[in-house]
mmCIF file of C-alpha atoms in Angstrom:
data_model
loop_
_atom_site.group_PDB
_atom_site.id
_atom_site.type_symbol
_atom_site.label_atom_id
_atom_site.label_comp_id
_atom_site.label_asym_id
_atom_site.label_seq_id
_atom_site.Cartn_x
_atom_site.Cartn_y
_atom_site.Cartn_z
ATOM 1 C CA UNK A 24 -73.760 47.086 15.723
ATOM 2 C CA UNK A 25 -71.653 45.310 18.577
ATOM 3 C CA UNK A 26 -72.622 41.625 17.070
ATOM 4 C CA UNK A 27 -72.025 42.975 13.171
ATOM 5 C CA UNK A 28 -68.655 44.231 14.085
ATOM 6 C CA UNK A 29 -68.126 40.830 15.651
ATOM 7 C CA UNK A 30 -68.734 38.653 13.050
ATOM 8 C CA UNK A 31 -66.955 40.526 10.709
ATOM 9 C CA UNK A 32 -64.343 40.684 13.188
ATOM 10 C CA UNK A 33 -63.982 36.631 13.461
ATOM 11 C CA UNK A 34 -63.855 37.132 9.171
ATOM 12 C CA UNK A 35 -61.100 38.945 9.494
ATOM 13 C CA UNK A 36 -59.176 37.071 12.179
ATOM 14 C CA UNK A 37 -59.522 34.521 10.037
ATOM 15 C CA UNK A 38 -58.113 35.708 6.521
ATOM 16 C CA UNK A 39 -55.241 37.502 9.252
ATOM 17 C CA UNK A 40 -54.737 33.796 10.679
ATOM 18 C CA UNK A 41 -54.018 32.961 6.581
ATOM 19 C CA UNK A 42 -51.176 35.314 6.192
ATOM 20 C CA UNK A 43 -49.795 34.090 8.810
ATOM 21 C CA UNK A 44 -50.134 30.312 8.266
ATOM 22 C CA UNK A 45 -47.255 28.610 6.695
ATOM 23 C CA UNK A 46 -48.353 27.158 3.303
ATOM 24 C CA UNK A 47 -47.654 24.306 1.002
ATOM 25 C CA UNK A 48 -47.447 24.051 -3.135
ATOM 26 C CA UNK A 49 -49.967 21.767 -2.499
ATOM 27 C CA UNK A 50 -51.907 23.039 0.121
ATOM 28 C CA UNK A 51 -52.142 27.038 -0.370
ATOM 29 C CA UNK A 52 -55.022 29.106 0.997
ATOM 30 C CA UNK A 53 -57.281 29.768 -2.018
ATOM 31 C CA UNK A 54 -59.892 32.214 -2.490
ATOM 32 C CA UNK A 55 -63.766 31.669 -4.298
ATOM 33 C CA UNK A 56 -67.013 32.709 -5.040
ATOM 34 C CA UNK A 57 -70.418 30.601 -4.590
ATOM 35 C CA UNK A 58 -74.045 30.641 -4.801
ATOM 36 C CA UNK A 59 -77.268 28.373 -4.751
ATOM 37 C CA UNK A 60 -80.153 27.665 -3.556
ATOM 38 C CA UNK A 61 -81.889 28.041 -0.038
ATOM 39 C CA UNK A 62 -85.034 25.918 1.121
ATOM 40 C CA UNK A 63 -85.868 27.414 4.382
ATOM 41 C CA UNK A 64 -88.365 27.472 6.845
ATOM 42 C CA UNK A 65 -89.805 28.807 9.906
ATOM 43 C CA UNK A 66 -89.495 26.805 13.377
ATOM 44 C CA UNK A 67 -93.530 26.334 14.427
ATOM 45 C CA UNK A 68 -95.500 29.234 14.824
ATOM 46 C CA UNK A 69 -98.839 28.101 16.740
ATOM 47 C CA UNK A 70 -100.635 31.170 14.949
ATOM 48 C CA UNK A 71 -100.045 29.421 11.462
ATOM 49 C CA UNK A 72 -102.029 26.556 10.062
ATOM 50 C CA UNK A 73 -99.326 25.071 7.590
ATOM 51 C CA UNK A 74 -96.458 25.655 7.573
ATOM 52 C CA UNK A 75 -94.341 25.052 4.473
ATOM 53 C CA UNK A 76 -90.616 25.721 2.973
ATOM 54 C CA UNK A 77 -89.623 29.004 0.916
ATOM 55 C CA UNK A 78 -87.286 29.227 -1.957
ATOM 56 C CA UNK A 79 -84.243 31.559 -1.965
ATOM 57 C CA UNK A 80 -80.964 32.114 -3.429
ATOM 58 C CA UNK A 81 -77.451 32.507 -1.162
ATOM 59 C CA UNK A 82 -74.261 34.162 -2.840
ATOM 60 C CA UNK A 83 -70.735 35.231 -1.925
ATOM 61 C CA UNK A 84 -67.131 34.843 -1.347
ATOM 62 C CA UNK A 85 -65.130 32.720 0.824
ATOM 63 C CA UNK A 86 -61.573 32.041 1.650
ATOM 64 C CA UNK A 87 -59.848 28.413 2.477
ATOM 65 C CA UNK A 88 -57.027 28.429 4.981
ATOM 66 C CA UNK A 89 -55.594 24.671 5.655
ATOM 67 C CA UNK A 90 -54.162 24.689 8.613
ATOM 68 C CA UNK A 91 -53.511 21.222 8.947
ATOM 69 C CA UNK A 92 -53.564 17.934 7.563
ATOM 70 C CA UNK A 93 -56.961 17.265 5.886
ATOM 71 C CA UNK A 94 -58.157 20.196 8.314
ATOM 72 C CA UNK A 95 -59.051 23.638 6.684
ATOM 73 C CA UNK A 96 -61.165 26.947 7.720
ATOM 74 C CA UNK A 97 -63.385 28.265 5.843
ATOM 75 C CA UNK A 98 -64.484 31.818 6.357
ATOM 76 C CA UNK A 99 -67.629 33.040 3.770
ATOM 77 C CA UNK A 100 -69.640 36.075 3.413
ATOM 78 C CA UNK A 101 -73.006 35.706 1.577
ATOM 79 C CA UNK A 102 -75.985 37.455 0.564
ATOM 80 C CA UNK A 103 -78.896 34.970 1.742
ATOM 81 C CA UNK A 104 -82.488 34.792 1.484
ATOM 82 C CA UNK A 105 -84.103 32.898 4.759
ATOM 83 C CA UNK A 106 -88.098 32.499 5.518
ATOM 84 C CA UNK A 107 -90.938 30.603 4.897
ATOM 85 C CA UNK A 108 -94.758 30.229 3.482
ATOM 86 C CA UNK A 109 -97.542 29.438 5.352
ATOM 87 C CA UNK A 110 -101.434 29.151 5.314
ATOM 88 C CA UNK A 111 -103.745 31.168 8.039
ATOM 89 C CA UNK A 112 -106.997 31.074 8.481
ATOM 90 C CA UNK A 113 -108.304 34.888 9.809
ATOM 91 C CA UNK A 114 -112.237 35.330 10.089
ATOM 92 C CA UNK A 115 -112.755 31.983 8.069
ATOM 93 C CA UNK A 116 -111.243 33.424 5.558
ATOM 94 C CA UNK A 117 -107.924 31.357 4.108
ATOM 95 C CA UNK A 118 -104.441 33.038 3.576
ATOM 96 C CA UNK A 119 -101.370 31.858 2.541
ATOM 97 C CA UNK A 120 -98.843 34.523 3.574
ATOM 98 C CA UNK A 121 -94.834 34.381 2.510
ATOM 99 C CA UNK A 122 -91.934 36.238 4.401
ATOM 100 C CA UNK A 123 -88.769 37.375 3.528
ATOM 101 C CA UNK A 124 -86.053 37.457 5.323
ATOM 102 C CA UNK A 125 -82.852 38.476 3.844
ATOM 103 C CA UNK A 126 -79.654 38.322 5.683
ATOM 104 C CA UNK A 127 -75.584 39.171 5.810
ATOM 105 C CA UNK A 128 -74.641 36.000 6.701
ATOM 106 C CA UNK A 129 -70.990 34.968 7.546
ATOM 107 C CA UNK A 130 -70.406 31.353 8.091
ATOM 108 C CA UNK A 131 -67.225 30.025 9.890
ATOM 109 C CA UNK A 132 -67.164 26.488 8.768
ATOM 110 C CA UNK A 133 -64.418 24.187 10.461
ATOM 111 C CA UNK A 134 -63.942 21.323 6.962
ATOM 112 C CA UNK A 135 -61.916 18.126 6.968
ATOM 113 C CA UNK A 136 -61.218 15.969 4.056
ATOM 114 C CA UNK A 137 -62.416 12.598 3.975
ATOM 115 C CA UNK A 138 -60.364 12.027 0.619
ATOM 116 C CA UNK A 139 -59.212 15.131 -1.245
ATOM 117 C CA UNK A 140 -62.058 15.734 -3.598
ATOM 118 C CA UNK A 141 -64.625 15.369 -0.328
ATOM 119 C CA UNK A 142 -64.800 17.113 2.825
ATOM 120 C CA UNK A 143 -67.494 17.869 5.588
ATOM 121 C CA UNK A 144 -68.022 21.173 7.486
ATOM 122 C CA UNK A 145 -69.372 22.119 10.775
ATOM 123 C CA UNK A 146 -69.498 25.602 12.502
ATOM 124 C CA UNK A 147 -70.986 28.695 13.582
ATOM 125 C CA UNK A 148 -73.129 31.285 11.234
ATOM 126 C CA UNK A 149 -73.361 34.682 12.341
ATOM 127 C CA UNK A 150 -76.323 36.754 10.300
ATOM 128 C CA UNK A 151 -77.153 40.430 10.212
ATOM 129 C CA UNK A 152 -81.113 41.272 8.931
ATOM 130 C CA UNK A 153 -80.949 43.521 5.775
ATOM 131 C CA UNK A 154 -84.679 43.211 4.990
ATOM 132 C CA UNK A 155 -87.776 41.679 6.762
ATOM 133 C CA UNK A 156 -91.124 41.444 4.576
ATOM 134 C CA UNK A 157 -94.682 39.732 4.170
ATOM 135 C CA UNK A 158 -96.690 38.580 1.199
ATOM 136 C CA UNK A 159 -100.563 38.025 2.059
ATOM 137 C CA UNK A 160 -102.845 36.252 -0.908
ATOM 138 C CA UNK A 161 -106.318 35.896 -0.067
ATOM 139 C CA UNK A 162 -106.745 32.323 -1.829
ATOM 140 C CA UNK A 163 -110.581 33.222 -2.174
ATOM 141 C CA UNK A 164 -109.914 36.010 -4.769
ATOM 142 C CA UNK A 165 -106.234 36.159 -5.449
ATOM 143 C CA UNK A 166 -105.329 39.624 -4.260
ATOM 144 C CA UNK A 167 -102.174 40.282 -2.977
ATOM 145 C CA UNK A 168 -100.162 42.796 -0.586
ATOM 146 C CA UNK A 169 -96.475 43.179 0.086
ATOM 147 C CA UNK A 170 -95.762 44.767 3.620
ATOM 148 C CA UNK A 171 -93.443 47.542 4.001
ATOM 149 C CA UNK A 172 -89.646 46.316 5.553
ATOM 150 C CA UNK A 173 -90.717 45.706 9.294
ATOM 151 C CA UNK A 174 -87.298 44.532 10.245
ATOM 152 C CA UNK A 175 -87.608 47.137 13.457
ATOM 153 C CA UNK A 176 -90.002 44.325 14.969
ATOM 154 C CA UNK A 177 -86.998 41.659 14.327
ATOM 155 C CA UNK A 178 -83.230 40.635 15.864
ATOM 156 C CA UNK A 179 -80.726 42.515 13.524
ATOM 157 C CA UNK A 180 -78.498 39.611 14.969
ATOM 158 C CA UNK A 181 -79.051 36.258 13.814
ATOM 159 C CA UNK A 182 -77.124 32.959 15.060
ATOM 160 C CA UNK A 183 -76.987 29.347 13.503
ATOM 161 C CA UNK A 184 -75.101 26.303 13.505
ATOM 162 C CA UNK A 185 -74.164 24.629 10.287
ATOM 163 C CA UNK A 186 -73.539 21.299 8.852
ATOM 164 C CA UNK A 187 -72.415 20.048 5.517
ATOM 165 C CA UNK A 188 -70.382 18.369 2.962
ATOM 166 C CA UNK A 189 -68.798 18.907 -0.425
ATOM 167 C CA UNK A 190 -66.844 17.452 -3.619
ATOM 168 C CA UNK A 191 -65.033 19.431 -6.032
ATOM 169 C CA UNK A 192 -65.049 17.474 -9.396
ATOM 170 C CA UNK A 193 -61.983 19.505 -10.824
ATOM 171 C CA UNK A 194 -59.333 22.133 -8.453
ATOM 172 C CA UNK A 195 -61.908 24.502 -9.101
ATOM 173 C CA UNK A 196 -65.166 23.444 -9.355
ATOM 174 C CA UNK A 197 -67.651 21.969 -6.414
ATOM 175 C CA UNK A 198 -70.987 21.337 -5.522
ATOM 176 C CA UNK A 199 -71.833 22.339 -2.109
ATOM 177 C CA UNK A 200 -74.354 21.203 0.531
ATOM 178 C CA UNK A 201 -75.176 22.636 3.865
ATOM 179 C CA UNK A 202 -77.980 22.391 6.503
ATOM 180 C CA UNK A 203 -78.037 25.376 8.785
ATOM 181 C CA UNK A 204 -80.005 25.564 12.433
ATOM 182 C CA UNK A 205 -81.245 28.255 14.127
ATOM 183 C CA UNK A 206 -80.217 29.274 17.603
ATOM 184 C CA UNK A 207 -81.665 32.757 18.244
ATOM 185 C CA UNK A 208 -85.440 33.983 17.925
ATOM 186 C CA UNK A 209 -85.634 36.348 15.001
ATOM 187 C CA UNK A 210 -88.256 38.418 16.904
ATOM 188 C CA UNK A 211 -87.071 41.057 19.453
ATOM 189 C CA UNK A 212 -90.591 40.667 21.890
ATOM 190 C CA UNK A 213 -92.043 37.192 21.788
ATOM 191 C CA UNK A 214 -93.629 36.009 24.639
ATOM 192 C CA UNK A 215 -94.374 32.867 23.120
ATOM 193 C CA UNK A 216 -91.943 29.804 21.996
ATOM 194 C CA UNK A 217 -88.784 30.959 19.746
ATOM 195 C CA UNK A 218 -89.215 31.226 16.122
ATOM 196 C CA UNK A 219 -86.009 30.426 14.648
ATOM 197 C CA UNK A 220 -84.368 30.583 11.089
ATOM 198 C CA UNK A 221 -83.705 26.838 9.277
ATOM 199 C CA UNK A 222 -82.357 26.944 5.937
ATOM 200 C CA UNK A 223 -80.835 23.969 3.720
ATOM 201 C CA UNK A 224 -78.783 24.978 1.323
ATOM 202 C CA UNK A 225 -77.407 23.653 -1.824
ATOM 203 C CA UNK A 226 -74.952 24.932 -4.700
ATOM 204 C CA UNK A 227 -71.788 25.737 -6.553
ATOM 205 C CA UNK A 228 -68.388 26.928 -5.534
ATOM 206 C CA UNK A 229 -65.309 27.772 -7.602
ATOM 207 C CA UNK A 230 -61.931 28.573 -6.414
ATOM 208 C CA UNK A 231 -59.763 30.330 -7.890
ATOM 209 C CA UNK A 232 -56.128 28.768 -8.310
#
């Protein structure tokens, strides 16, 4: 609850930091919403034979606060869907298993403006678990299970570092790109190496202006 009420916290001092910020005609702080598409994946879990990427969807709202020249903070809260698929082998018997991991996640990105249509990002991610589940197909028959939420066995907190780009082809319109990198291990009690969250993301954003 401590780290949620943090990360919101940095949201808000952040939007708070806009009122305050003197703004230009041409440079006001502008508000949006976005969405796309996640690839993510797993970092290696020895128990796991394969590990591959997993499909998701990220969505939200953000705010854009210049606060100098070519410099701007971006502040975003998003509904997104992290993971991965993987094959296991247990009693010679072949699995491919999927989890879901769906997150709050609010990114802090730091942007500057290479021209004014293009600008890359960099900055912290803070996520909050909202839903942890499995999908186990036996490839030999094709049955399937769906575990129930087991995100007591996981980190409610979540923390990532991000790097991206993006180029608006009108004021309003973009196309947004963003590779994110887990820091934390997702599980609470692993005695093993880390398993962290790595997501690339890719989408659209519109501002409103």
């Amino acid at each position: 609850m401590k780290k949620l009420i943090f990360g919101l916290a940095v949201t808000a001092s952040s939007l708070a930091f806009a009122q305050q910020t003197p703004s230009s005609s041409s440079n006001p702080v502008t508000f949006g919403v976005k969405g796309g598409m996640n690839v993510s994946s797993l970092s290696k879990d020895e128990g796991l034979d394969d590990q591959k990427s997993k499909i998701g969807f990220n969505a939200g709202v953000f705010a854009n606060i210049p606060i100098a020249e070519s410099f701007s903070v971006q502040p975003e809260v998003l509904y997104s869907q992290y993971g991965s698929k993987a094959d296991q082998t247990i009693f010679g018997t072949k699995y491919s298993t999927s989890t879901k991991l769906d997150y709050i996640a609010v990114p802090v990105m730091f942007q500057y403006n290479l021209i004014p249509n293009l600008y890359v990002e960099a900055g912290p991610e803070f996520g909050f678990l909202v839903s942890a589940k499995n999908k186990l197909k036996n490839e030999s028959n094709g049955n399937s299970t769906t575990s129930d939420n087991y995100k007591d066995q996981l980190q409610t907190f979540n923390f990532g570092i991000g790097l991206g780009a993006g180029y608006y082809f009108t004021p309003n319109l973009g196309i947004t790109a963003r590779y994110v990198a887990g820091v934390t291990d997702i599980f609470k009690d692993n005695s093993g190496d880390a398993i962290r969250n790595n997501t690339f993301q890719v989408g659209l954003a519109y501002k409103f202006k």
